[in-house]
Coordinates of C-alpha atoms in Angstrom, one line a residue:
M1 CA 0.3 0.2 0.4
S2 CA 1.3 3.0 -1.0
Q3 CA 2.0 5.6 1.9
D4 CA 2.9 9.4 1.8
I5 CA 4.3 11.8 4.5
L6 CA 3.6 15.2 4.8
I7 CA 5.6 17.3 7.5
N8 CA 4.5 21.1 7.8
W9 CA 7.0 23.0 10.0
A10 CA 7.0 26.1 11.9
P11 CA 9.5 27.4 14.4
Q12 CA 6.4 27.2 17.1
E13 CA 6.1 22.9 15.6
T14 CA 6.9 20.3 13.7
R15 CA 3.4 18.3 12.5
V16 CA 3.3 15.2 10.5
A17 CA 0.9 13.3 8.9
V18 CA 0.9 10.0 7.2
V19 CA -1.8 9.7 4.5
E20 CA -1.9 6.0 3.2
Q21 CA -4.8 5.9 0.2
G22 CA -6.0 9.7 0.3
A23 CA -6.4 8.6 3.9
V24 CA -5.2 9.8 6.9
Q25 CA -3.7 7.8 8.6
E26 CA -1.3 9.1 12.0
V27 CA 0.1 12.4 13.4
H28 CA 2.2 13.3 15.4
L29 CA 2.9 16.2 17.0
E30 CA 6.0 18.3 18.3
R31 CA 6.6 21.4 20.2
A32 CA 9.7 23.3 20.4
L33 CA 8.4 24.7 24.2
E34 CA 7.5 20.9 24.8
R35 CA 10.1 20.1 24.5
G36 CA 12.6 18.2 27.0
L37 CA 15.7 17.1 27.3
V38 CA 15.9 13.5 28.2
G39 CA 17.5 11.0 26.1
N40 CA 19.9 13.7 26.0
I41 CA 23.6 12.9 25.9
Y42 CA 26.2 15.6 27.7
L43 CA 29.6 16.4 29.1
G44 CA 29.0 16.8 32.2
K45 CA 32.3 18.5 34.6
V46 CA 31.1 17.1 38.3
S47 CA 30.3 20.4 40.3
R48 CA 30.0 18.9 43.8
V49 CA 30.4 15.9 45.8
L50 CA 28.0 14.8 48.1
P51 CA 29.6 11.4 50.8
G52 CA 26.0 11.6 53.2
M53 CA 24.1 11.1 50.7
Q54 CA 25.6 9.2 47.9
S55 CA 25.1 11.5 45.0
A56 CA 26.9 14.4 43.0
F57 CA 25.8 17.7 41.4
I58 CA 27.0 17.4 37.6
D59 CA 26.9 21.4 35.7
I60 CA 26.4 20.2 31.8
G61 CA 25.8 24.0 30.6
L62 CA 22.1 24.3 32.4
D63 CA 20.5 26.8 34.9
R64 CA 20.5 24.5 37.2
A65 CA 23.1 21.5 38.1
A66 CA 21.5 18.0 37.5
F67 CA 21.7 14.8 39.8
L68 CA 23.9 11.8 39.7
H69 CA 23.0 8.9 41.8
V70 CA 26.3 6.8 42.8
A71 CA 24.3 3.5 41.8
D72 CA 23.8 5.5 38.2
L73 CA 27.6 5.7 37.9
M74 CA 28.5 2.4 36.5
P75 CA 29.0 2.2 33.5
N76 CA 30.7 5.1 32.7
I77 CA 32.8 6.6 30.3
A78 CA 34.8 10.0 31.4
A79 CA 36.3 11.6 29.7
K80 CA 39.1 14.4 29.8
H81 CA 39.6 17.6 31.7
A82 CA 40.5 15.9 34.8
V83 CA 41.9 17.6 37.8
P84 CA 46.3 16.4 38.1
R85 CA 46.3 13.0 40.4
E86 CA 47.4 15.3 43.8
K87 CA 44.0 17.3 43.4
S88 CA 41.4 14.9 43.4
A89 CA 39.3 13.2 45.4
A90 CA 39.6 9.6 44.5
P91 CA 42.7 8.1 43.4
L92 CA 43.3 6.9 39.5
G93 CA 44.4 4.6 37.7
N94 CA 44.1 0.7 39.2
E95 CA 45.9 2.3 42.7
G96 CA 43.3 0.5 45.7
G97 CA 40.9 -1.4 42.8
D98 CA 38.7 1.6 43.1
V99 CA 38.7 2.6 38.9
N100 CA 39.1 0.4 36.0
V101 CA 40.9 2.1 33.6
G102 CA 39.8 0.7 29.9
E103 CA 40.3 1.7 26.0
P104 CA 41.0 5.1 25.8
V105 CA 38.7 7.8 23.6
G106 CA 40.4 9.4 21.7
N107 CA 43.2 11.2 23.7
H108 CA 41.7 10.4 27.1
R109 CA 41.0 8.0 28.9
V110 CA 37.9 5.7 29.4
L111 CA 37.1 5.7 33.2
I112 CA 34.8 2.6 34.2
P113 CA 33.5 3.3 38.5
N114 CA 33.3 0.7 40.5
P115 CA 29.8 -0.1 42.0
V116 CA 30.2 -1.2 44.7
L117 CA 32.7 1.9 46.3
P118 CA 31.3 4.7 47.8
I119 CA 30.6 7.7 45.1
E120 CA 33.9 9.6 46.8
R121 CA 36.0 7.4 45.6
Q122 CA 35.3 6.8 42.4
I123 CA 34.5 11.0 40.8
F124 CA 35.7 13.8 42.3
E125 CA 35.2 17.5 41.3
G126 CA 36.4 19.1 38.6
Q127 CA 36.2 15.2 36.0
A128 CA 34.0 15.1 32.8
L129 CA 31.7 12.2 32.9
M130 CA 29.5 12.0 29.6
V131 CA 26.8 11.7 31.3
Q132 CA 22.5 10.6 29.9
V133 CA 19.7 12.6 30.5
L134 CA 16.4 10.2 32.5
K135 CA 14.5 13.3 34.2
D136 CA 13.7 16.9 32.7
P137 CA 14.1 19.5 35.1
I138 CA 11.3 20.4 37.3
G139 CA 10.4 23.1 39.3
T140 CA 13.6 23.5 41.9
K141 CA 14.7 20.3 40.9
G142 CA 17.6 20.0 38.5
A143 CA 17.4 17.5 36.2
R144 CA 18.2 14.0 37.0
L145 CA 21.6 11.8 34.8
T146 CA 23.1 8.7 34.5
A147 CA 26.4 7.4 33.5
Q148 CA 24.8 3.9 31.4
I149 CA 24.6 5.5 28.2
S150 CA 22.1 3.9 25.6
I151 CA 20.7 4.9 22.5
A152 CA 17.0 4.2 21.3
G153 CA 16.7 2.9 17.4
R154 CA 13.6 2.2 16.2
L155 CA 13.7 -1.4 16.2
L156 CA 17.0 -2.4 18.9
V157 CA 18.6 -0.1 21.9
F158 CA 21.9 -0.4 21.8
L159 CA 23.9 -0.2 24.7
P160 CA 27.6 1.1 24.0
Q161 CA 28.8 -0.1 27.6
D162 CA 27.8 -3.3 27.5
H163 CA 28.1 -6.2 25.6
H164 CA 24.9 -7.9 26.6
V165 CA 21.6 -8.6 23.8
G166 CA 19.0 -8.7 25.6
V167 CA 14.5 -9.1 24.5
S168 CA 11.6 -7.1 25.3
Q169 CA 9.7 -9.3 28.0
K170 CA 6.9 -8.3 25.9
I171 CA 8.1 -10.0 23.3
P172 CA 6.6 -14.2 23.7
P173 CA 8.9 -16.5 25.1
A174 CA 9.1 -19.0 23.0
Q175 CA 10.6 -16.1 20.5
R176 CA 12.8 -14.3 22.8
E177 CA 15.8 -16.7 22.4
A178 CA 15.5 -17.7 18.8
L179 CA 15.9 -13.7 18.3
R180 CA 18.5 -13.0 20.5
Q181 CA 20.7 -15.5 18.7
R182 CA 19.9 -13.8 15.2
V183 CA 21.2 -10.7 17.0
L184 CA 24.1 -11.8 18.4
G185 CA 25.3 -13.0 14.6
L186 CA 24.1 -10.2 13.0
A187 CA 26.0 -7.3 15.3
T188 CA 28.5 -10.3 16.8
P189 CA 32.0 -8.7 13.6
P190 CA 33.8 -11.9 12.0
D191 CA 36.5 -11.5 14.7
G192 CA 33.9 -11.6 18.0
S193 CA 35.3 -8.8 19.3
P194 CA 33.0 -6.8 22.1
T195 CA 31.7 -4.2 20.0
G196 CA 28.4 -3.3 22.7
G197 CA 25.5 -5.0 23.3
F198 CA 21.8 -4.7 22.4
I199 CA 18.2 -4.5 23.7
L200 CA 15.3 -5.4 21.1
R201 CA 12.3 -3.6 21.3
T202 CA 8.7 -4.7 21.0
N203 CA 8.9 -4.1 17.8
A204 CA 12.3 -5.7 16.5
E205 CA 9.3 -9.1 17.1
D206 CA 9.0 -9.5 13.5
A207 CA 11.8 -6.6 12.1
T208 CA 14.2 -9.0 9.0
D209 CA 17.4 -9.0 9.1
E210 CA 17.9 -6.0 7.1
E211 CA 16.7 -4.3 8.9
L212 CA 17.8 -5.2 12.5
Q213 CA 21.2 -4.5 10.0
D214 CA 20.3 -1.2 9.3
D215 CA 19.4 -0.1 12.9
I216 CA 22.9 -1.6 13.9
A217 CA 24.9 0.4 11.6
Y218 CA 22.4 3.8 12.1
L219 CA 23.2 2.9 15.9
R220 CA 26.6 2.0 15.9
K221 CA 27.5 5.2 13.9
T222 CA 25.5 7.4 16.0
W223 CA 27.8 6.0 18.8
R224 CA 31.4 7.3 17.3
R225 CA 30.3 10.2 16.4
I226 CA 29.1 11.2 20.5
K227 CA 32.8 9.6 21.0
D228 CA 34.2 12.5 18.8
E229 CA 32.4 14.9 20.5
A230 CA 33.6 14.3 23.0
T231 CA 37.1 14.6 22.8
R232 CA 36.8 18.1 20.8
K233 CA 34.4 19.7 23.4
P234 CA 34.8 21.2 26.7
P235 CA 32.5 20.1 29.9
A236 CA 28.8 21.3 30.2
T237 CA 28.1 20.7 26.6
V238 CA 25.4 18.6 25.1
L239 CA 27.1 16.0 22.4
H240 CA 23.8 14.2 21.4
E241 CA 20.6 15.4 21.6
D242 CA 17.6 12.8 21.0
L243 CA 16.1 13.2 17.4
T244 CA 14.0 15.6 16.2
L245 CA 10.5 14.8 15.5
I246 CA 10.9 15.0 11.6
Q247 CA 14.7 12.9 12.3
R248 CA 12.0 9.9 14.2
V249 CA 10.0 10.5 10.7
L250 CA 13.2 9.0 8.4
R251 CA 13.8 6.2 11.3
D252 CA 10.3 4.7 12.7
L253 CA 8.0 5.9 10.4
V254 CA 9.6 5.2 6.9
S255 CA 9.2 1.8 5.0
T256 CA 9.7 0.3 1.9
Q257 CA 6.6 1.1 1.4
T258 CA 6.8 5.4 1.7
A259 CA 6.4 6.6 -1.3
S260 CA 7.6 10.8 -1.2
I261 CA 8.5 12.2 2.4
R262 CA 7.1 16.2 1.6
I263 CA 8.2 19.3 4.2
D264 CA 7.4 22.3 2.9
S265 CA 10.5 24.4 5.0
R266 CA 13.8 24.7 2.7
E267 CA 16.1 24.8 5.6
Q268 CA 14.8 21.9 7.3
F269 CA 14.7 20.0 3.6
G270 CA 18.3 20.8 3.5
L271 CA 19.1 19.4 7.0
L272 CA 17.4 16.6 7.0
R273 CA 18.5 15.5 3.5
T274 CA 22.7 15.7 5.4
F275 CA 21.0 14.0 7.8
A276 CA 19.3 10.8 5.5
D277 CA 22.5 11.6 3.6
E278 CA 24.5 10.3 6.6
F279 CA 22.2 7.9 8.5
M280 CA 19.8 6.7 6.2
P281 CA 21.0 7.2 2.2
D282 CA 18.4 4.5 0.7
T283 CA 15.6 7.3 2.6
A284 CA 17.5 10.1 0.7
K285 CA 15.9 9.8 -2.5
K286 CA 12.6 10.0 -1.1
L287 CA 12.6 13.7 0.2
Q288 CA 10.9 15.8 -1.8
L289 CA 10.7 19.8 -1.1
Y290 CA 7.5 21.3 -1.1
T291 CA 6.4 25.0 -3.0
G292 CA 3.3 24.6 -3.4
E293 CA 1.0 27.5 -2.7
R294 CA -1.4 25.9 -0.2
P295 CA -0.9 24.9 2.8
I296 CA 0.8 21.2 3.0
F297 CA -1.1 19.5 5.3
D298 CA -4.8 20.9 3.0
L299 CA -3.5 18.7 -0.1
Y300 CA -5.4 15.6 2.3
N301 CA -7.2 18.7 4.7
V302 CA -5.2 17.1 6.9
D303 CA -6.9 19.9 10.1
E304 CA -10.2 19.0 9.4
D305 CA -8.8 15.4 10.1
I306 CA -7.1 16.6 13.9
V307 CA -11.0 18.7 14.6
R308 CA -13.1 15.2 13.5
A309 CA -11.0 13.5 15.5
L310 CA -11.1 15.1 18.8
S311 CA -14.8 14.6 18.7
R312 CA -17.2 11.4 20.3
R313 CA -19.0 11.0 17.1
V314 CA -17.6 10.0 14.2
D315 CA -20.3 9.4 11.1
L316 CA -19.3 6.8 8.9
K317 CA -20.2 7.2 4.9
S318 CA -23.2 4.7 5.2
G319 CA -25.4 6.6 8.0
G320 CA -24.3 4.8 10.3
Y321 CA -21.7 6.2 13.2
L322 CA -19.7 5.7 15.4
V323 CA -19.2 7.2 19.4
I324 CA -15.4 6.6 20.6
D325 CA -15.5 7.8 24.5
Q326 CA -11.2 7.7 26.5
T327 CA -11.2 7.0 29.7
E328 CA -8.2 6.8 32.0
A329 CA -8.9 2.4 32.4
L330 CA -10.2 2.0 29.2
T331 CA -11.5 3.5 24.9
T332 CA -15.3 2.0 24.3
V333 CA -16.3 2.4 20.6
D334 CA -20.1 1.9 20.5
V335 CA -21.5 1.0 16.6
N336 CA -24.7 2.6 15.9
T337 CA -26.9 1.8 12.7
G338 CA -28.2 5.8 12.9
A339 CA -29.6 6.9 9.0
F340 CA -27.9 4.4 7.6
V341 CA -31.7 1.5 6.7
G342 CA -29.7 -0.4 4.0
A343 CA -31.2 -1.9 0.8
R344 CA -32.3 -6.1 1.3
N345 CA -32.9 -6.8 5.0
F346 CA -32.0 -5.9 8.4
D347 CA -29.4 -8.5 8.6
D348 CA -27.7 -6.9 5.7
T349 CA -27.7 -3.8 7.5
V350 CA -26.3 -4.4 10.5
F351 CA -23.4 -6.5 9.2
R352 CA -22.6 -3.9 5.7
T353 CA -22.6 -0.7 8.6
N354 CA -20.2 -3.1 11.4
L355 CA -17.5 -4.1 7.8
E356 CA -17.5 -0.3 7.9
A357 CA -17.0 0.8 11.0
A358 CA -14.0 -2.4 11.2
Q359 CA -12.5 -0.5 9.0
T360 CA -12.8 3.2 10.4
I361 CA -12.7 1.5 13.9
A362 CA -8.5 0.7 12.4
R363 CA -8.0 4.0 11.4
Q364 CA -9.3 6.2 14.6
L365 CA -7.3 3.9 16.3
R366 CA -4.4 5.1 14.5
L367 CA -5.3 8.7 14.0
R368 CA -6.4 9.4 17.6
N369 CA -3.1 7.0 19.2
L370 CA -5.6 5.7 21.3
G371 CA -3.3 3.2 23.6
G372 CA -4.8 0.5 26.0
I373 CA -7.9 -1.8 26.2
V374 CA -9.9 -0.7 23.9
I375 CA -13.8 -2.4 23.8
V376 CA -15.6 -1.7 20.2
D377 CA -19.4 -3.0 20.6
F378 CA -20.3 -3.3 17.2
I379 CA -24.1 -4.4 16.5
D380 CA -25.3 -7.7 17.1
M381 CA -25.2 -9.8 14.4
V382 CA -27.0 -12.9 14.3
R383 CA -25.2 -14.9 11.8
E384 CA -22.1 -16.8 12.7
D385 CA -20.3 -16.0 9.0
H386 CA -21.2 -12.4 9.6
R387 CA -19.5 -12.1 12.7
D388 CA -16.1 -13.5 11.2
A389 CA -15.8 -11.4 8.5
V390 CA -16.6 -8.8 10.8
L391 CA -13.5 -9.7 12.6
T392 CA -11.3 -11.0 9.7
E393 CA -11.9 -7.6 8.3
F394 CA -10.6 -6.2 11.6
R395 CA -8.3 -7.8 11.8
K396 CA -7.3 -7.3 8.5
Q397 CA -6.9 -3.5 8.7
L398 CA -5.1 -3.4 12.2
G399 CA -2.2 -5.3 10.8
R400 CA -1.3 -1.7 8.6
D401 CA -0.5 -0.8 12.5
R402 CA 3.3 -0.3 13.4
V403 CA 2.2 -0.4 16.3
K404 CA 1.2 -3.7 18.1
T405 CA -2.1 -4.4 18.3
M406 CA -3.6 -8.3 19.7
T407 CA -7.7 -8.9 19.7
G408 CA -9.7 -10.8 20.6
G409 CA -12.8 -12.8 19.4
F410 CA -16.3 -12.0 20.3
S411 CA -17.3 -12.6 23.8
Q412 CA -20.9 -13.8 25.0
L413 CA -22.0 -10.0 25.3
G414 CA -20.3 -9.8 21.8
L415 CA -18.3 -7.2 22.8
V416 CA -14.5 -7.5 21.0
E417 CA -11.7 -7.0 23.3
M418 CA -8.3 -5.9 21.9
T419 CA -5.2 -3.9 23.4
R420 CA -3.3 -1.2 21.0
K421 CA 0.1 -0.7 23.1
R422 CA 0.5 2.7 24.1
T423 CA 3.4 4.7 22.4
R424 CA 3.2 8.0 23.7
E425 CA 0.0 10.8 24.3
S426 CA -3.7 10.6 22.2
L427 CA -4.0 13.2 19.9
A428 CA -7.0 14.8 22.0
Q429 CA -4.3 14.3 25.4
M430 CA -1.4 16.6 23.0
L431 CA -4.3 19.1 22.4
S432 CA -7.2 19.6 24.6
E433 CA -7.2 20.3 28.3
S434 CA -10.3 19.6 31.2
C435 CA -12.8 21.4 30.6
P436 CA -12.2 24.8 33.3
A437 CA -16.6 24.4 34.5
C438 CA -16.8 21.0 34.5
S439 CA -13.0 19.8 35.4
G440 CA -13.0 17.1 32.8
K441 CA -16.1 15.6 33.5
G442 CA -18.1 16.6 31.0
V443 CA -21.5 18.0 32.9
V444 CA -22.3 20.5 35.0
K445 CA -24.9 20.8 37.4
T446 CA -28.0 22.1 36.4
A447 CA -29.1 25.5 37.5
R448 CA -32.1 24.7 39.2
S449 CA -29.3 22.6 41.1
V450 CA -27.1 25.0 42.3
C451 CA -30.2 26.7 43.5
Y452 CA -31.1 24.6 46.6
D453 CA -27.7 23.8 47.1
I454 CA -26.6 27.8 48.0
L455 CA -30.2 27.8 50.2
R456 CA -29.0 24.9 51.9
E457 CA -26.1 26.5 52.3
I458 CA -28.0 29.8 53.2
L459 CA -30.0 28.1 55.8
R460 CA -26.4 26.3 56.9
E461 CA -24.9 29.8 57.9
A462 CA -27.9 31.1 59.8
R463 CA -27.9 28.6 62.0
A464 CA -23.9 29.3 62.9
F465 CA -24.0 33.0 62.3
N466 CA -26.1 36.6 62.6
P467 CA -25.0 38.7 59.8
R468 CA -27.0 41.7 59.1
E469 CA -27.6 40.5 55.2
F470 CA -26.7 37.6 53.0
R471 CA -25.4 38.6 49.7
V472 CA -25.4 35.3 46.7
V473 CA -22.5 35.9 44.5
A474 CA -23.1 33.8 41.3
S475 CA -22.9 32.8 38.4
A476 CA -25.5 34.8 35.5
Q477 CA -27.5 31.8 35.0
V478 CA -28.2 30.8 37.8
V479 CA -29.1 34.2 39.3
E480 CA -31.6 34.5 36.6
L481 CA -33.5 31.9 37.6
F482 CA -33.4 33.5 41.9
L483 CA -35.3 36.4 40.0
D484 CA -38.2 33.8 37.5
E485 CA -39.0 30.6 38.7
E486 CA -36.9 31.0 42.7
S487 CA -37.7 33.7 43.2
Q488 CA -40.6 32.5 45.7
H489 CA -38.3 29.7 47.9
L490 CA -35.9 32.6 48.2
A491 CA -38.2 35.0 49.7
G492 CA -39.8 31.8 52.0
L493 CA -35.6 31.3 53.6
S494 CA -35.4 35.4 53.8
D495 CA -38.8 35.3 55.6
F496 CA -37.9 31.9 57.8
I497 CA -34.0 33.5 58.8
G498 CA -35.7 36.6 59.2
K499 CA -32.4 38.3 57.1
P500 CA -32.7 40.1 53.7
I501 CA -30.8 38.1 50.8
S502 CA -29.4 39.6 47.8
L503 CA -28.5 38.9 44.9
Q504 CA -25.2 39.8 42.4
S505 CA -24.6 38.2 39.0
E506 CA -20.6 37.5 38.8
N507 CA -19.9 36.6 35.0
S508 CA -16.4 34.8 35.1
M509 CA -18.0 32.5 37.2
T510 CA -18.9 29.2 35.9
Q511 CA -22.4 27.0 36.1
E512 CA -21.4 25.4 39.2
Q513 CA -19.9 28.0 41.1
Y514 CA -20.3 30.5 43.4
D515 CA -19.3 32.9 47.0
I516 CA -22.2 33.8 49.8
V517 CA -21.2 36.4 51.5
L518 CA -22.2 37.4 55.4
L519 CA -22.7 41.3 55.6

């Protein structure tokens, strides 16, 4: 199936759409201000060692020093600019057996700290260390670091300081050893010398040897570039930034079915072309600079699809519709015939609606990037062959998804249960926030319910205090109801407590908000 990738770049935001057969299947977003530091590799400089906390603060060039615990020290490459021997807090070389000296990196030694020893005997102030960000800075806390470097590829994670091959626990146990042996065979050079370890990611389960080999070559080339940067740059500088969305397009989204990759920025096209020529030369020929007058996303109405993807209801071409609800625990999809009445009989109408729904649901899961447990409530079908055909079509459409999915059969209640791996936030989570009026519930109390809450609260306050007057500050809808239909109840309460009750409308308040002021 032919696939086109559209890249819409702006300084504040990058958007990517994957289009198959003229229909938008996936949307990826990255915003400049929301891009974190996790995965970035720095040549840091030890600014302070804290023996009491078995940790150290590392200067990596940010506003606040980053935090490194002793448990994250092994293994580590300590590059240049170590302080002279007589000024260090820990001996260099093999003295005392506390630090092992490995092969040089350029003109600088590789220091591998011993995890059994306290941190003050492993690193010292002024020492340069290669570190990677585990957690972004939050509030007044600096970033959390590790010296255990890992570089993620599309199928593999490269561990340059390790020498074992691991397999994701999510891959079935029966397949793990075979996959491990395949990677060992592909990654081990003819002389058998160790060249780093690998972890197979979940999506490597069905990868070919060619795909695995391409990922191994890309990761090793990236590591060689990082080591070269470490020999040339001063401490407190970045050596490697995690790939941008545009670069991840080439790494993760491009396949043999990709016909073109179109980008609407001349500057980014040049940078992406350079990246592709160096790391992925086979994809460079698919890159195209879009120079049309229309916005690139207008070619396939991508923005309209994004707006529709934020709605609960999805209309089917036949006249039926879906209702998609995303909750914390799971996502539910309800299929309805709607205005579709069919041309033959009711069973045929239901079958055709469910078939179209199966195709649309698979596309909506990708477009909205819905992960976790998904429950699909197809319209009840009497005939077994109809159920089998719908389930077969549903699995066929899900098979086009690059994200791993698992689908069960129809349950006794006629529901189809499935799972889709969570890879990132859903489209709605990225583009939306909870409604300030309802706090994400989707409903608010009626104005009448709020009126009665206010009446009860005034009665409670009147028994506890003795003010001269009660003033109700509430939304316009609530005040209007008090002045009209609920005026008799308000006047009755005023007579009962023997105090006047005045009303004040506040436009900034939501329907559920109110305040009772004692005057």
